[in-house]
mmCIF file of C-alpha atoms in Angstrom:
data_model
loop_
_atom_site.group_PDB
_atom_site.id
_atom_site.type_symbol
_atom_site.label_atom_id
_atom_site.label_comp_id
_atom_site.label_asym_id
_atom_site.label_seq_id
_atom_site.Cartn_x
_atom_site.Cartn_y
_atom_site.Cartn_z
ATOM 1 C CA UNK G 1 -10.451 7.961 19.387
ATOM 2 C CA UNK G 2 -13.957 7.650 18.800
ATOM 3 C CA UNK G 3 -15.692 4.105 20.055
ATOM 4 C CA UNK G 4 -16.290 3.056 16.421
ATOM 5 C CA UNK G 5 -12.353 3.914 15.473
ATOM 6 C CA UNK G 6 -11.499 1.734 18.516
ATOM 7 C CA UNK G 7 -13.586 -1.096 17.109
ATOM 8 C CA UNK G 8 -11.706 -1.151 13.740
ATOM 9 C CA UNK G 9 -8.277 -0.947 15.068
ATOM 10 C CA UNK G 10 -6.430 -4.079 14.557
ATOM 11 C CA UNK G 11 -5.196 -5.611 17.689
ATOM 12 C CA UNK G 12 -1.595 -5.933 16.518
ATOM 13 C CA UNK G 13 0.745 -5.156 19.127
ATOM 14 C CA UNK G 14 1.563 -1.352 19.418
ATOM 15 C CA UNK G 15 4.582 -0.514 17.692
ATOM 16 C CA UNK G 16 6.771 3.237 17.709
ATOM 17 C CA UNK G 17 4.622 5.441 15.865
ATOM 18 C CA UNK G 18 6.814 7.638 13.141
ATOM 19 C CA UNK G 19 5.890 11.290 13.453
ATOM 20 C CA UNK G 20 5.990 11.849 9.519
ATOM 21 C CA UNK G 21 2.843 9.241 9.646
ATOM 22 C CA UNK G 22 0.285 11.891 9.242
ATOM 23 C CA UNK G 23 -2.614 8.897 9.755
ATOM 24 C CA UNK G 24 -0.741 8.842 13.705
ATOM 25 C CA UNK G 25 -0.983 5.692 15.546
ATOM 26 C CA UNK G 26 -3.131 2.723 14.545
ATOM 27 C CA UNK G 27 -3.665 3.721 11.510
ATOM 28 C CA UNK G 28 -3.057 1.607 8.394
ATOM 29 C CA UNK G 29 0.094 3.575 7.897
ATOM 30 C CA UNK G 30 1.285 3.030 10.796
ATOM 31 C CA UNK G 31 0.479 -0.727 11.061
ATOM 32 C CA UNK G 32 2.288 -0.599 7.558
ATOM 33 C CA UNK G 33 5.598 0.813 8.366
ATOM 34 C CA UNK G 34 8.571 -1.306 9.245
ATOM 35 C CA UNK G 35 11.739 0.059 11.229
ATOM 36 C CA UNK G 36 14.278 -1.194 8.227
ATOM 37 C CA UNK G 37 11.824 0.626 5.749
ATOM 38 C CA UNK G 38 13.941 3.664 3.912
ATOM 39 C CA UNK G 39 11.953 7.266 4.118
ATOM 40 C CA UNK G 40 11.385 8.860 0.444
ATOM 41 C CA UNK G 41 12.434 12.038 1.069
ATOM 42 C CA UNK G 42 9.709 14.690 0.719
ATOM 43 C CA UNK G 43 11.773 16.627 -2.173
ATOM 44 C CA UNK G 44 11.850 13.374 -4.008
ATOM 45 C CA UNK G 45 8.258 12.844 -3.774
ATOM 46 C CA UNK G 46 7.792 16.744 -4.763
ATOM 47 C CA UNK G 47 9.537 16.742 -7.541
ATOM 48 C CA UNK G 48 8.060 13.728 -9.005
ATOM 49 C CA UNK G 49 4.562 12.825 -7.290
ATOM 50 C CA UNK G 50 4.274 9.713 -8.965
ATOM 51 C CA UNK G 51 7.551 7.121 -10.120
ATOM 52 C CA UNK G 52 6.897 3.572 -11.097
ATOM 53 C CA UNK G 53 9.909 3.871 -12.938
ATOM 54 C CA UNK G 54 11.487 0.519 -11.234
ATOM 55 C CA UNK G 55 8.649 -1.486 -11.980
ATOM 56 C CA UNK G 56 7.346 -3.362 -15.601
ATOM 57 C CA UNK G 57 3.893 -4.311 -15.653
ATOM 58 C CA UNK G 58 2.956 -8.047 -17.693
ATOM 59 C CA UNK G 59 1.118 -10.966 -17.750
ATOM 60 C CA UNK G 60 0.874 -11.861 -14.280
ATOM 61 C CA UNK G 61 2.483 -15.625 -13.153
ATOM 62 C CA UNK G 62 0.400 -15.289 -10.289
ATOM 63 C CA UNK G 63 -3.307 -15.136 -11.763
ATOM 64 C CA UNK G 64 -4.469 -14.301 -14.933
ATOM 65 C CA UNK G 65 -3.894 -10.896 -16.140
ATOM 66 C CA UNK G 66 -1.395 -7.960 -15.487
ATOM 67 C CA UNK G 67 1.086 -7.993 -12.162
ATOM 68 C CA UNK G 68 4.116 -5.304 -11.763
ATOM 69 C CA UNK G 69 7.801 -6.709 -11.784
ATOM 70 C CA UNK G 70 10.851 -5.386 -10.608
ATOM 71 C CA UNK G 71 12.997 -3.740 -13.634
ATOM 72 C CA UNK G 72 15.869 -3.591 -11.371
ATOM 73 C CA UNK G 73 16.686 -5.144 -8.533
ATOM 74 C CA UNK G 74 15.499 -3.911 -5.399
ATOM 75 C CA UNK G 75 16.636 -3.692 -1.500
ATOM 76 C CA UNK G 76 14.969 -5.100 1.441
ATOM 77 C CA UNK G 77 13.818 -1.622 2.839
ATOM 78 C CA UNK G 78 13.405 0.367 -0.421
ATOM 79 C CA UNK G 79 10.951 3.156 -1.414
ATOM 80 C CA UNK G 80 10.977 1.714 -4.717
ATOM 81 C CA UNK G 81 7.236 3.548 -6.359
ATOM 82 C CA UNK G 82 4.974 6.136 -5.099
ATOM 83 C CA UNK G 83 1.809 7.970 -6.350
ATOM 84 C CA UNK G 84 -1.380 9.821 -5.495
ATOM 85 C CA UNK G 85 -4.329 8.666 -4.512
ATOM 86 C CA UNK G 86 -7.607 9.894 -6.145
ATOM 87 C CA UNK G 87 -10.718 9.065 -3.726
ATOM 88 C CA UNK G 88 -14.042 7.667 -4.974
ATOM 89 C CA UNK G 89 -16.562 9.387 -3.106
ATOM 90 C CA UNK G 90 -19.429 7.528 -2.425
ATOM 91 C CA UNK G 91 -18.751 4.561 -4.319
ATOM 92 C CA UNK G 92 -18.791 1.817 -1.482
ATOM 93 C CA UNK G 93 -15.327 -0.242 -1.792
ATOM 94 C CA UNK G 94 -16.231 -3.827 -1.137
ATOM 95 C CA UNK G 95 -18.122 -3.908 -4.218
ATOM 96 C CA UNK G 96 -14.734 -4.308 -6.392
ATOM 97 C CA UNK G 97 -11.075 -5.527 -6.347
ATOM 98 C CA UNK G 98 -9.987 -2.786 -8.218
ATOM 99 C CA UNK G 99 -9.769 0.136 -5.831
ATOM 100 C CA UNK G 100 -7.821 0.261 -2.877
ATOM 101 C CA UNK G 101 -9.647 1.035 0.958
ATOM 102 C CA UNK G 102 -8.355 4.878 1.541
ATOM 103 C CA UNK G 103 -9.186 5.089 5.733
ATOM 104 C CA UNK G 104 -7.900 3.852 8.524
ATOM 105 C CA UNK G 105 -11.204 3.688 9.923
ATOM 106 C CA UNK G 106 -14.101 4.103 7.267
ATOM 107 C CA UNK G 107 -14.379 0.291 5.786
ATOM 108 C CA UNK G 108 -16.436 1.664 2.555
ATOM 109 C CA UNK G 109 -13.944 4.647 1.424
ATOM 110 C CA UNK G 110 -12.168 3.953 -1.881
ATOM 111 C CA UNK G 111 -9.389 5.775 -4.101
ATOM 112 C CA UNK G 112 -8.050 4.755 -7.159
ATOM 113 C CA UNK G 113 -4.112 4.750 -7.030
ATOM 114 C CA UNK G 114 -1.739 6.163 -10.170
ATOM 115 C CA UNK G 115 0.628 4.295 -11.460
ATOM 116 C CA UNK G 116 1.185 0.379 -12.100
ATOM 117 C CA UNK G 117 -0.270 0.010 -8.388
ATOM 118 C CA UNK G 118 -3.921 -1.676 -9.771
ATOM 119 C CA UNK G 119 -1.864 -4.376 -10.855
ATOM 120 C CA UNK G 120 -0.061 -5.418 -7.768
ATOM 121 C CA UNK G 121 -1.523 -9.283 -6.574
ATOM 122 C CA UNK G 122 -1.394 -11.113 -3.356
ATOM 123 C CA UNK G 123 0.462 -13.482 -1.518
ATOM 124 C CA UNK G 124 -1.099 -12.747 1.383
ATOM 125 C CA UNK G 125 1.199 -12.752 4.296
ATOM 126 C CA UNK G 126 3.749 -13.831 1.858
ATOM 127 C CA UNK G 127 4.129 -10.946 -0.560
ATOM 128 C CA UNK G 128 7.233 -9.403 -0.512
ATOM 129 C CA UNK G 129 6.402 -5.705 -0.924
ATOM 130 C CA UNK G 130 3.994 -3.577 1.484
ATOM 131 C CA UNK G 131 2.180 -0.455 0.322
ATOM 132 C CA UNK G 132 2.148 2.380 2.735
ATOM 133 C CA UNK G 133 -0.272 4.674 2.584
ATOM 134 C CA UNK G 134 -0.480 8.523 3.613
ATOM 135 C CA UNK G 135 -4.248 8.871 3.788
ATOM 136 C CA UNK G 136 -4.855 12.406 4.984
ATOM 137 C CA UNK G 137 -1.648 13.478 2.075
ATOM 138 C CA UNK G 138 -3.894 11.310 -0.358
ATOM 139 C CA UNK G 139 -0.748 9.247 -1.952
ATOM 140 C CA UNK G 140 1.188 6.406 -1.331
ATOM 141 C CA UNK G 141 4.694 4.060 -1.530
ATOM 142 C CA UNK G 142 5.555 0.809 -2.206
ATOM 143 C CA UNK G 143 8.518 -0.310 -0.076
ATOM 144 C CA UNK G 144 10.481 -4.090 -0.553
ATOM 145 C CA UNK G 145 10.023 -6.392 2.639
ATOM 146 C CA UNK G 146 13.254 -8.534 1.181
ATOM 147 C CA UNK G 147 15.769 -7.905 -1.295
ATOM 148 C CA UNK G 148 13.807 -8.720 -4.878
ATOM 149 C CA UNK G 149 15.624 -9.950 -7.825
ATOM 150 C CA UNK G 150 14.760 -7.896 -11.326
ATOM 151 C CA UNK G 151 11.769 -9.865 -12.892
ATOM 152 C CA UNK G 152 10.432 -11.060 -9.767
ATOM 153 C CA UNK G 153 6.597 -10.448 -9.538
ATOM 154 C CA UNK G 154 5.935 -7.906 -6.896
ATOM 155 C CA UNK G 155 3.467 -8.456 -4.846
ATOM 156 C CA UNK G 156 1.319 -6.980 -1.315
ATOM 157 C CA UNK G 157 -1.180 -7.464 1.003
ATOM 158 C CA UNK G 158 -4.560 -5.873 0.867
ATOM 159 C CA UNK G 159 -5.086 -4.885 4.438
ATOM 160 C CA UNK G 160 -8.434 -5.291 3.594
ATOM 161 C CA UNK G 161 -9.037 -8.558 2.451
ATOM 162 C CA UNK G 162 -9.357 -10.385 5.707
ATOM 163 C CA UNK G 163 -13.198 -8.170 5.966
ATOM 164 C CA UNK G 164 -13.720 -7.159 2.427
ATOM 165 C CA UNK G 165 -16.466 -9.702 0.616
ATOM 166 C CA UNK G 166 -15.019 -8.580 -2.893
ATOM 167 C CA UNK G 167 -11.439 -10.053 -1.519
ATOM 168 C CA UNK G 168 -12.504 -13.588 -0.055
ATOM 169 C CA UNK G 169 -11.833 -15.300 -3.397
ATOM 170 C CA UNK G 170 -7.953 -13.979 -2.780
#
């Protein structure tokens, strides 16, 4: 690892690195991931590159404008949505809330996600979904940290809004 990838690893403590991970260790994938977490299976994914089909997207209760909901109701550990990722070259991320960081590493890299995921809002530290993504497979899913009631908002946490000046107001 390169001195400036050391300097933008977060200094979480290590955790068992999954080999399907393709980001590898310290990552934000691999930060991400949670043991209780359910794989997609890569046929699923293949057949269907991107499924929102267990999410509605409203008016938010959260902040004004659109948030996703759960249609159904969802399991503490369930790939419930995944999508591709389309990166923004050159477009320098912490000018906007509407793109999502896209490297482990790179703190100006964007990609806009498919889907419902642009309308996913923050708890912080108290959302109850987590988005992983597979940077270097440009997509990503949306897994439930708890078991979530149909209706509930769905919510994650940007890993970038503890740097990113477009995310302080969050």
């Amino acid at each position: 690892m390169s001195k400036a990838e050391n300097e933008n690893v977060s200094s979480q403590p290590a955790k068992d690195c999954p080999e399907f991970l393709t980001d590898g260790p310290n990552s934000l994938a691999h930060r991400a991931w949670e043991p209780f977490f359910k794989k997609l299976p890569y046929k699923d994914y293949n057949e269907n590159r991107i499924n929102s089909a267990k999410t509605v997207t409203k008016e938010s209760k959260i902040v004004p404008g659109n948030g996703n909901f759960a249609a159904v109701d969802l399991k503490k550990g369930e790939c419930f949505e995944w999508g591709i990722a389309s990166v923004v070259k050159g477009y320098d991320i912490n000018k906007t809330t509407h793109l999502f960081t896209w490297s482990s590493f790179d703190k100006k890299l964007a990609a806009a996600l498919s889907g419902c995921a642009l309308y996913y809002n923050t708890l912080g530290d108290k959302s109850n979904c987590r988005c992983v993504p597979y940077h270097k497979e440009n997509r990503y899913e949306m897994y439930a940290l708890e078991d979530i009631k149909a209706g509930t908002e769905l919510t994650i946490r940007y890993d970038s809004m503890d740097w990113r000046d477009s995310m302080k107001p969050l």
